[in-house]
Each structure stands twice: as C-alpha cells, then as structure tokens.
Coordinates of C-alpha atoms and ligand atoms in Angstrom, one line a residue:
M21 CA 58.0 99.1 102.3
T22 CA 59.8 100.0 99.1
A23 CA 57.5 102.9 98.4
A24 CA 59.7 104.7 100.9
S25 CA 62.4 104.5 98.3
V26 CA 61.2 107.4 96.2
S27 CA 60.2 109.8 99.0
N28 CA 61.1 111.1 102.4
F29 CA 60.3 108.8 105.3
V30 CA 60.8 108.4 109.0
L31 CA 62.0 105.0 110.2
R32 CA 60.7 104.1 113.7
A33 CA 62.8 101.4 115.4
H34 CA 65.1 100.5 118.2
L35 CA 68.2 102.2 116.8
V36 CA 71.7 101.0 117.9
W37 CA 75.0 102.4 116.7
W38 CA 78.5 103.3 117.9
D39 CA 80.0 106.8 117.9
D40 CA 83.5 105.8 118.8
D41 CA 85.9 102.9 119.6
P42 CA 84.7 101.3 122.8
F43 CA 88.1 99.8 123.5
F44 CA 89.6 103.2 124.0
T45 CA 86.6 105.0 125.4
G46 CA 84.4 102.6 127.3
Q47 CA 81.0 101.2 126.4
S48 CA 79.2 104.5 126.7
V49 CA 80.0 105.0 123.0
R50 CA 77.1 102.7 122.1
R51 CA 74.0 104.6 121.4
S52 CA 70.7 102.8 121.9
L53 CA 67.4 104.5 121.3
E54 CA 64.6 102.1 122.1
D55 CA 62.0 104.3 120.4
G56 CA 64.2 106.0 117.9
A57 CA 63.5 107.9 114.7
L58 CA 65.7 108.1 111.6
A59 CA 64.5 110.7 109.1
C60 CA 65.6 109.5 105.7
A61 CA 65.4 112.1 102.9
S62 CA 64.7 111.3 99.2
D63 CA 68.3 112.0 98.3
G64 CA 69.2 108.8 100.2
R65 CA 70.8 110.5 103.2
I66 CA 69.9 110.8 106.8
A67 CA 68.2 114.1 107.6
W68 CA 67.9 113.6 111.4
V69 CA 68.3 110.9 114.1
G70 CA 67.1 110.9 117.7
E71 CA 64.3 109.9 120.1
A72 CA 61.0 109.6 118.3
S73 CA 59.5 111.9 120.9
A74 CA 61.9 114.6 119.9
L75 CA 61.2 114.4 116.1
P76 CA 61.3 118.0 114.8
T77 CA 58.1 119.3 113.3
E78 CA 59.6 119.5 109.8
F79 CA 59.6 115.7 109.6
A80 CA 56.2 115.2 111.3
D81 CA 54.3 114.7 108.1
W82 CA 56.8 112.3 106.5
P83 CA 55.4 108.8 106.1
V84 CA 56.5 106.4 108.9
V85 CA 58.1 103.0 108.3
D86 CA 57.4 101.2 111.6
R87 CA 60.1 98.6 112.3
R88 CA 59.8 98.6 116.1
D89 CA 59.7 94.8 115.8
G90 CA 63.4 94.7 115.0
M91 CA 66.7 96.3 116.1
V92 CA 68.2 98.6 113.5
L93 CA 71.9 99.0 113.1
P94 CA 74.0 100.9 110.5
G95 CA 74.7 98.8 107.4
F96 CA 77.8 96.7 107.9
V97 CA 81.1 97.7 106.3
D98 CA 83.6 95.1 105.2
A99 CA 87.2 96.3 104.9
H100 CA 88.8 93.4 102.9
L101 CA 87.5 90.8 100.5
H102 CA 88.0 89.6 96.9
F103 CA 85.1 89.6 94.5
P104 CA 86.8 87.3 91.9
Q105 CA 87.1 84.6 94.5
T106 CA 83.4 84.2 95.1
A107 CA 83.4 80.8 93.3
I108 CA 86.3 79.3 95.2
I109 CA 85.2 79.7 98.8
G110 CA 86.0 76.6 100.8
A111 CA 88.2 75.1 98.0
Y112 CA 90.4 72.4 99.5
G113 CA 94.1 73.3 99.9
T114 CA 97.0 73.9 102.2
D115 CA 98.7 77.3 102.9
L116 CA 98.3 80.7 101.4
L117 CA 100.8 80.5 98.6
A118 CA 99.6 77.0 97.5
W119 CA 96.0 78.1 97.6
L120 CA 96.7 81.1 95.5
E121 CA 98.4 79.0 92.8
T122 CA 96.0 76.1 92.9
H123 CA 92.7 78.0 93.1
T124 CA 93.0 81.8 93.0
F125 CA 95.1 82.5 90.0
P126 CA 93.2 80.2 87.6
E127 CA 89.9 81.6 88.8
E128 CA 91.0 85.2 88.5
S129 CA 92.2 84.7 85.0
R130 CA 88.6 84.3 83.9
F131 CA 87.8 87.9 84.7
G132 CA 89.1 89.4 81.4
D133 CA 85.7 88.2 80.1
C134 CA 83.2 91.0 80.6
A135 CA 80.1 88.8 80.8
H136 CA 81.7 86.5 83.4
A137 CA 82.8 89.5 85.5
E138 CA 79.3 91.0 85.3
T139 CA 77.7 87.7 86.4
I140 CA 80.0 87.2 89.4
A141 CA 79.8 90.9 90.4
A142 CA 76.0 90.7 90.6
I143 CA 76.1 87.5 92.7
F144 CA 78.8 89.0 94.9
A145 CA 76.9 92.3 95.5
D146 CA 73.6 90.5 96.1
E147 CA 75.2 88.2 98.7
L148 CA 76.7 91.1 100.6
L149 CA 73.3 92.8 100.8
A150 CA 71.8 89.5 101.9
V151 CA 74.1 89.5 104.9
G152 CA 73.8 93.2 105.7
V153 CA 76.9 94.6 104.1
T154 CA 76.2 98.0 102.5
S155 CA 79.7 99.2 101.7
A156 CA 83.1 97.5 101.3
C157 CA 86.8 97.8 100.3
V158 CA 87.2 95.1 97.7
F159 CA 90.0 93.5 95.6
S160 CA 89.2 92.9 91.9
T161 CA 91.6 91.4 89.3
I162 CA 94.2 92.9 86.9
H163 CA 91.4 93.4 84.3
P164 CA 89.9 96.8 83.9
V165 CA 86.6 95.2 82.7
A166 CA 86.3 93.4 86.0
L167 CA 86.5 96.6 88.1
K168 CA 84.0 98.3 85.8
A169 CA 81.6 95.4 86.3
L170 CA 82.0 95.5 90.0
A171 CA 81.6 99.3 90.2
A172 CA 78.4 99.2 88.1
A173 CA 77.0 96.4 90.3
F174 CA 77.5 98.3 93.5
N175 CA 76.2 101.5 92.1
Q176 CA 73.1 99.9 90.8
R177 CA 72.4 98.6 94.4
G178 CA 73.2 101.9 96.1
M179 CA 76.2 100.4 97.8
G180 CA 79.5 102.1 98.7
L181 CA 82.6 100.7 97.0
L182 CA 86.3 101.2 97.4
S183 CA 88.3 99.2 94.9
G184 CA 91.0 99.3 92.2
K185 CA 92.6 97.2 89.5
T186 CA 95.0 94.7 91.0
A187 CA 98.6 95.3 90.0
M188 CA 100.8 92.2 89.6
D189 CA 103.7 91.8 87.2
R190 CA 105.5 88.7 88.3
N191 CA 105.2 85.3 90.1
A192 CA 101.7 84.6 88.7
I193 CA 100.5 82.8 85.6
P194 CA 101.0 84.9 82.4
A195 CA 97.3 85.5 82.0
L196 CA 97.4 87.4 85.3
Q197 CA 100.4 89.6 84.7
D198 CA 100.4 93.3 83.7
S199 CA 103.5 95.6 83.5
P200 CA 104.5 98.5 85.7
Q201 CA 103.4 101.0 83.1
S202 CA 100.2 99.3 82.0
A203 CA 99.1 98.9 85.6
Y204 CA 99.7 102.6 86.2
D205 CA 98.0 103.7 83.0
D206 CA 95.0 101.4 83.5
A207 CA 94.6 102.5 87.1
K208 CA 94.7 106.1 86.2
A209 CA 92.2 105.7 83.4
L210 CA 89.8 103.7 85.7
L211 CA 90.1 106.3 88.5
L212 CA 89.3 109.2 86.1
D213 CA 86.4 107.3 84.6
L214 CA 84.7 105.7 87.6
Q215 CA 85.1 108.3 90.4
P216 CA 83.1 111.1 88.6
R217 CA 80.6 108.5 87.3
Y218 CA 79.6 106.8 90.6
E219 CA 78.9 108.9 93.7
R220 CA 79.9 106.1 96.1
F221 CA 83.0 104.8 94.4
G222 CA 86.6 105.6 95.5
Y223 CA 89.7 104.4 93.8
V224 CA 92.2 102.1 95.8
V225 CA 95.7 101.7 94.5
T226 CA 96.0 97.9 94.8
P227 CA 99.3 96.0 94.5
R228 CA 98.3 92.5 95.4
F229 CA 101.4 92.0 97.6
A230 CA 105.1 92.5 97.2
I231 CA 105.6 88.9 96.0
T232 CA 103.7 89.6 92.8
S233 CA 105.0 93.2 92.1
T234 CA 108.5 94.2 91.0
E235 CA 110.1 97.2 92.5
A236 CA 109.3 99.1 89.3
Q237 CA 105.6 98.4 89.7
L238 CA 105.6 99.2 93.5
E239 CA 107.3 102.5 92.6
L240 CA 104.5 103.5 90.1
C241 CA 101.8 102.4 92.6
G242 CA 103.4 104.8 95.1
A243 CA 103.5 107.5 92.5
L244 CA 99.8 107.1 91.7
H245 CA 98.9 107.1 95.4
A246 CA 100.8 110.3 95.9
E247 CA 99.4 111.9 92.7
F248 CA 95.8 111.4 93.7
P249 CA 95.4 112.3 97.4
E250 CA 91.9 110.9 97.5
T251 CA 93.1 107.4 96.7
R252 CA 93.4 104.7 99.4
M253 CA 96.0 101.9 99.1
Q254 CA 95.3 98.2 99.9
T255 CA 97.6 95.2 99.9
H256 CA 98.5 92.2 102.0
I257 CA 101.2 91.9 104.7
N258 CA 102.6 89.4 107.2
E259 CA 99.9 86.8 106.5
S260 CA 101.9 83.5 106.4
A261 CA 105.3 82.2 107.3
R262 CA 106.2 81.1 103.8
E263 CA 105.0 84.4 102.4
I264 CA 107.3 86.3 104.8
A265 CA 110.3 84.0 103.9
T266 CA 109.7 84.7 100.2
I267 CA 109.7 88.4 100.8
K268 CA 113.1 88.1 102.6
E269 CA 114.4 86.4 99.5
L270 CA 113.0 88.9 97.0
F271 CA 113.9 92.0 99.0
P272 CA 117.1 91.0 101.0
A273 CA 118.1 94.6 101.6
D274 CA 114.8 95.7 103.3
E275 CA 114.7 95.3 107.1
S276 CA 111.1 94.2 107.1
Y277 CA 108.1 93.4 105.0
L278 CA 106.5 96.8 105.8
A279 CA 109.8 98.5 104.9
V280 CA 109.4 97.2 101.3
Y281 CA 106.1 99.0 101.0
D282 CA 107.4 102.0 102.9
R283 CA 110.3 102.4 100.5
F284 CA 107.8 103.1 97.7
G285 CA 105.5 105.5 99.5
L286 CA 102.8 102.9 100.2
V287 CA 102.6 103.3 104.0
T288 CA 100.3 106.3 104.6
D289 CA 97.2 107.2 106.6
R290 CA 95.2 105.9 103.6
S291 CA 96.8 102.5 103.6
L292 CA 94.9 99.3 104.5
F293 CA 97.1 96.2 105.2
A294 CA 95.2 92.9 105.2
H295 CA 96.2 90.4 107.9
G296 CA 99.3 91.7 109.8
I297 CA 99.3 88.5 111.8
H298 CA 103.1 88.3 112.2
S299 CA 104.0 92.0 112.3
T300 CA 107.0 92.9 114.4
P301 CA 107.0 95.6 117.1
A302 CA 109.0 97.9 114.7
E303 CA 106.4 97.4 111.9
L304 CA 103.5 98.1 114.3
E305 CA 105.3 101.3 115.5
R306 CA 105.8 102.5 111.9
M307 CA 102.2 101.7 110.9
A308 CA 100.9 103.6 113.9
D309 CA 103.2 106.6 113.1
A310 CA 101.9 106.6 109.5
G311 CA 98.3 106.2 110.6
A312 CA 98.0 103.1 108.4
A313 CA 95.4 100.4 109.3
V314 CA 95.5 96.6 109.6
V315 CA 92.5 94.6 108.5
H316 CA 91.9 91.5 110.5
C317 CA 90.4 88.6 108.5
P318 CA 89.8 85.8 111.0
T319 CA 87.9 83.2 109.0
S320 CA 90.6 83.4 106.3
N321 CA 93.4 83.1 108.8
T322 CA 92.0 79.9 110.4
F323 CA 91.0 78.4 107.1
L324 CA 94.5 78.8 105.6
G325 CA 96.2 78.2 108.9
S326 CA 98.0 81.5 108.5
G327 CA 98.2 82.3 112.2
L328 CA 96.3 84.0 115.0
F329 CA 96.0 87.8 114.9
N330 CA 96.6 89.6 118.2
P331 CA 94.3 92.6 118.5
G332 CA 95.7 93.8 121.8
A333 CA 99.3 94.0 120.4
N334 CA 98.1 96.2 117.5
R335 CA 95.9 98.4 119.7
E336 CA 98.6 98.9 122.3
A337 CA 100.9 100.0 119.5
G338 CA 98.3 102.5 118.3
V339 CA 97.4 100.7 115.0
A340 CA 93.8 101.1 113.8
I341 CA 92.1 97.8 113.2
G342 CA 89.5 96.9 110.6
L343 CA 87.6 93.7 110.0
G344 CA 87.2 91.8 106.8
C345 CA 85.7 88.5 105.6
D346 CA 88.5 88.0 103.0
I347 CA 86.3 86.0 100.7
G348 CA 87.5 83.5 99.2
G349 CA 90.4 82.7 101.6
G350 CA 87.7 83.6 104.2
T351 CA 84.8 81.2 104.4
A352 CA 81.7 83.3 104.9
F353 CA 80.3 86.7 103.7
S354 CA 78.4 87.2 106.9
P355 CA 79.6 89.8 109.4
F356 CA 78.2 87.7 112.2
V357 CA 80.5 84.8 111.3
T358 CA 83.5 87.1 110.9
M359 CA 82.8 88.7 114.3
Q360 CA 82.3 85.2 115.9
E361 CA 85.7 84.1 114.5
A362 CA 87.4 87.3 115.6
Y363 CA 86.2 86.5 119.2
K364 CA 87.5 83.0 119.0
V365 CA 90.9 84.0 117.6
A366 CA 91.3 86.7 120.2
R367 CA 90.8 84.0 122.9
F368 CA 94.1 82.4 121.8
S369 CA 95.9 85.5 123.1
D370 CA 93.8 85.5 126.2
Q371 CA 91.6 88.4 125.1
S372 CA 87.8 88.5 125.2
L373 CA 86.3 90.9 122.6
T374 CA 83.0 92.5 123.7
A375 CA 80.1 92.7 121.2
D376 CA 80.6 96.5 121.3
E377 CA 84.1 96.0 120.0
T378 CA 83.3 93.6 117.2
F379 CA 80.2 95.5 116.1
Y380 CA 82.0 98.8 116.2
W381 CA 84.7 97.3 114.0
H382 CA 82.2 96.1 111.5
T383 CA 80.4 99.5 111.3
L384 CA 82.1 102.8 112.2
G385 CA 85.5 101.2 112.8
N386 CA 85.7 99.9 109.2
A387 CA 84.4 103.2 107.8
R388 CA 87.1 105.0 109.7
V389 CA 90.0 102.8 108.4
M390 CA 88.5 103.2 104.9
K391 CA 88.1 106.9 105.4
T392 CA 84.4 106.8 104.5
D393 CA 83.2 107.7 108.0
A394 CA 81.8 111.0 106.9
E395 CA 79.4 109.0 104.7
A396 CA 78.8 105.6 106.4
G397 CA 79.2 103.5 109.5
S398 CA 76.9 105.2 112.0
F399 CA 73.7 107.2 112.2
A400 CA 74.2 111.0 111.8
A401 CA 72.6 113.7 109.6
G402 CA 74.3 113.8 106.2
K403 CA 75.4 110.2 106.1
W404 CA 73.9 107.7 103.7
A405 CA 70.7 106.0 105.0
D406 CA 72.3 102.6 105.0
F407 CA 70.9 100.3 107.7
V408 CA 70.0 96.7 108.6
V409 CA 66.8 95.6 110.4
L410 CA 67.7 92.6 112.6
E411 CA 65.3 90.1 114.1
S412 CA 66.0 86.9 116.0
G413 CA 65.0 83.9 113.9
A414 CA 62.0 82.3 115.6
D415 CA 62.1 79.0 113.6
N416 CA 65.2 77.4 115.2
P417 CA 64.4 76.0 118.6
V418 CA 68.0 76.2 119.9
A419 CA 68.3 79.8 118.8
K420 CA 65.0 80.5 120.4
L421 CA 66.2 79.0 123.7
R422 CA 69.4 81.1 123.5
M423 CA 67.5 84.3 122.9
Q424 CA 65.3 83.6 125.9
R425 CA 68.4 83.9 128.1
V426 CA 69.3 87.3 126.7
Q427 CA 69.1 90.0 129.3
S428 CA 70.3 93.2 127.6
V429 CA 71.3 94.7 124.3
T430 CA 74.9 93.6 125.0
D431 CA 73.8 90.0 125.4
Q432 CA 71.6 90.2 122.3
L433 CA 74.4 91.5 120.1
F434 CA 76.9 89.0 121.5
A435 CA 74.5 86.0 121.0
W436 CA 73.7 87.1 117.4
Q437 CA 77.3 86.5 116.5
F438 CA 76.6 82.8 117.1
F439 CA 72.9 82.6 116.1
A440 CA 72.7 85.1 113.2
P441 CA 69.5 87.1 113.1
K442 CA 67.3 87.6 110.0
V443 CA 68.6 90.5 108.1
E444 CA 66.8 93.1 106.0
T445 CA 69.1 95.5 104.2
W446 CA 68.6 99.1 103.1
T447 CA 71.0 101.3 101.2
R448 CA 70.5 105.0 100.4
G449 CA 67.1 104.8 102.0
V450 CA 65.9 102.0 99.7
Q451 CA 65.0 98.5 100.8
R452 CA 67.2 96.0 98.9
T453 CA 66.5 92.6 100.6
Ligands
ZN517 ZN1 93.0 89.1 100.8

C-alpha cells in the first residue's frame, strides 16, 4: 500500500525487535507484540509503537496498513560491504591479497566513470532493499564521483548511508592511487557537500587498510577523523595471514597491526574494523578500551579462507561486534545468509549463536556500532520508519515442512536463517519492494 507513503498511517502486525544485546542481558530483550501497532508519520519517522489495543486516540483516525499476515522486524543494517565489488561476487581466486589484485583493483578502477558508478550504485541499492537492508556502512572507491553516485542512490530510496572516499596511495595499480593530500582534500570536500545535502548520510574516513596507505596518508586520515567529530572511521584489520605478515614488513617498529592505526588516531569509539579474525589479546583489550568495534563478515571469511572469527573471545574482551556481508569478498547480500554463516563459523569455536544474537547484530547491534542507533535498528518513537515484512515462502515443499515444525518465535527466526522468508522492505515509511 504505497498510498501510505504520503500520509500518516498505522501499521498493524506482529512486531518483533531487540532493545539490547541478548548475549549480555538474556533473551528478555526481544520485544514481540503479536498484535502490535506502529504509527508512522508523514515525515518518515515512527510516532508511536506498542500494543494495538493501547493505540493512543491521536492516531485512531490514521489509515491502517494491515500486515498481520507477516512478522515485521526493523529494517536490517549492514556494517561492512563494498559497492564497487557488486560485479565480482563469486569470482574465482585464492586468498585475500591475490583476490584484491586479480579482481578487485581492476573492477574498482572503472568507477572514475560517473555513468558506470551510477549504474552500479542503483543495482547495489536495489539489491540491498530486495533482501531487507535499509541502512549500511559501505566502502566506495578512491573516486569522488563514485561516492556521489552512491549517496544519491541511497537518498533516492530513503536508505541510510555511512560511507567515504577510499584512501589508498600505494600497493595498488596506478589508476587506484591518490596521494595523502588529495585524499584529505577530496574527503573534506565530499563531507562538506554530502552531509548537509542528504539527511541520512554520514561521512566515514576510509583508509582501505594499512597495506595501501603510507604513514603520511594514515596521518591525514587521523587528522580528518579528529577534525570532524561526527565522522566514523572504517578499515580492515587482521583478516588473513599473508596480510598480517605484509603489515609486519611495512611497519616493523609497530608492535601490532592495531598499533599502526592507533599511532595515527584511528582507533576511537567511532572506528569500525572489518574482520579482526586474528586479533591478539592485547589488540582486543585496546579496541575495547577505545570503544572501537569489529565487524564480522563470515561469508567473506569462508570464501577467501581467511580464518574463523571467534565471537566469544571478542565479547569476553568487551569488544562490540557488528555483522557485514562484505560484498564482494562475501558471497551474498542477504542478511539471512550472513547470519547463517555466522552461526556455522561460531560452531568451529564450540559456540552456538542464538537467533536473538544474530538478529540483534543485524539490526540494533549494527546500528550501535555505526552510531546510528538514535535513528535506526529498532522500533521507537523518533526513529526512521524502516521495517521489513517477513513471510515464510509457501511454494517450496521443504521450507514448508520445516516451518511446520516451528514452535515459537525463536524457532521461526532461527529457521529463517536457512530458509529465507519472502521480504517486503519499507524505508522512511514508504514501501520500496
Ligand atoms: Zn571489506
């Protein structure tokens, strides 16, 4: 019912969301209102949420969108993926560094062309909506036009975007290298242009990783991150053995991979470090102290054979964890596939993630590590009306059989990780798929 897009409406549905991290607080943090009401105002924000029977009289004459046939969750949030790698998902290769050289760098060098960037940005944003993702923290390329195309595509669809121009000034093909100063100048100009223009855009200082940035570039990235306190910082860390060995060669005086970033002011409570598979206890302790987050990208880690992330070790150290599909090292946009793979990977360290844990990560947990939880990730007055309507697919006989065994909301959510439901996606109170 897209008519609801232009006016106030009340969504009636089985509403499910998470108010906190179930790992630390127990499963009571899941909210489940079987006959819930979500009052969505014409400004795209949630005006009220609660039991339908308790709907305040001020919303009583708002038109009703009745979706009691499905379960409604907050729109999914993805904390790490690369829009310019959309065309190379599942490209044959070996490990991370070889895959970057063979597939990623040639593909990313195309994004200086505005028309190409716009075409891929539209496909990328549409695909995210199709799988229920309504906001994300995304890598672009070194090209300002690519980030502009991405920001416009997300804005047009009402989606939330954290992103920045990638900085890389060495160890890549010439077409993909900037300089310390040009990376700083371009980033600042983009930040000042895009943040005022798009309500749901936030700038992310983005050195790709320390292999492709000189010390001079990392220093200016740190300066920009300090100069604009609203910026986040994203990069990669401790993903593969060969990557870590290269870091040791490039930065022999630093005691760890994290110490390199730390030396340039890049380890803060606004930092998102993708992967962190091989982090040492000292690195975990420093990340926890700084309030920095790690973003687990399980389908990428198994595809590239990078290693098996240990969620328990990070949690016990007090490091906040996010979840990302890491397209195109990752192999699927779908949050259900990412959650499924996270479950499988955790089994290798004898841990069994509950559906509450994985769904929390992919909604409020990611919004928290991205510092967008005042706006997204759960249902509360004032947040954007981003939500997904989920219905079990009735056309697959095996999925149908599996759903017949489901006894509870917990069972349902867990099973959906393996038999993804049909997804209908809304952002800012507007139906998009
Ligand atoms: Zn990545």
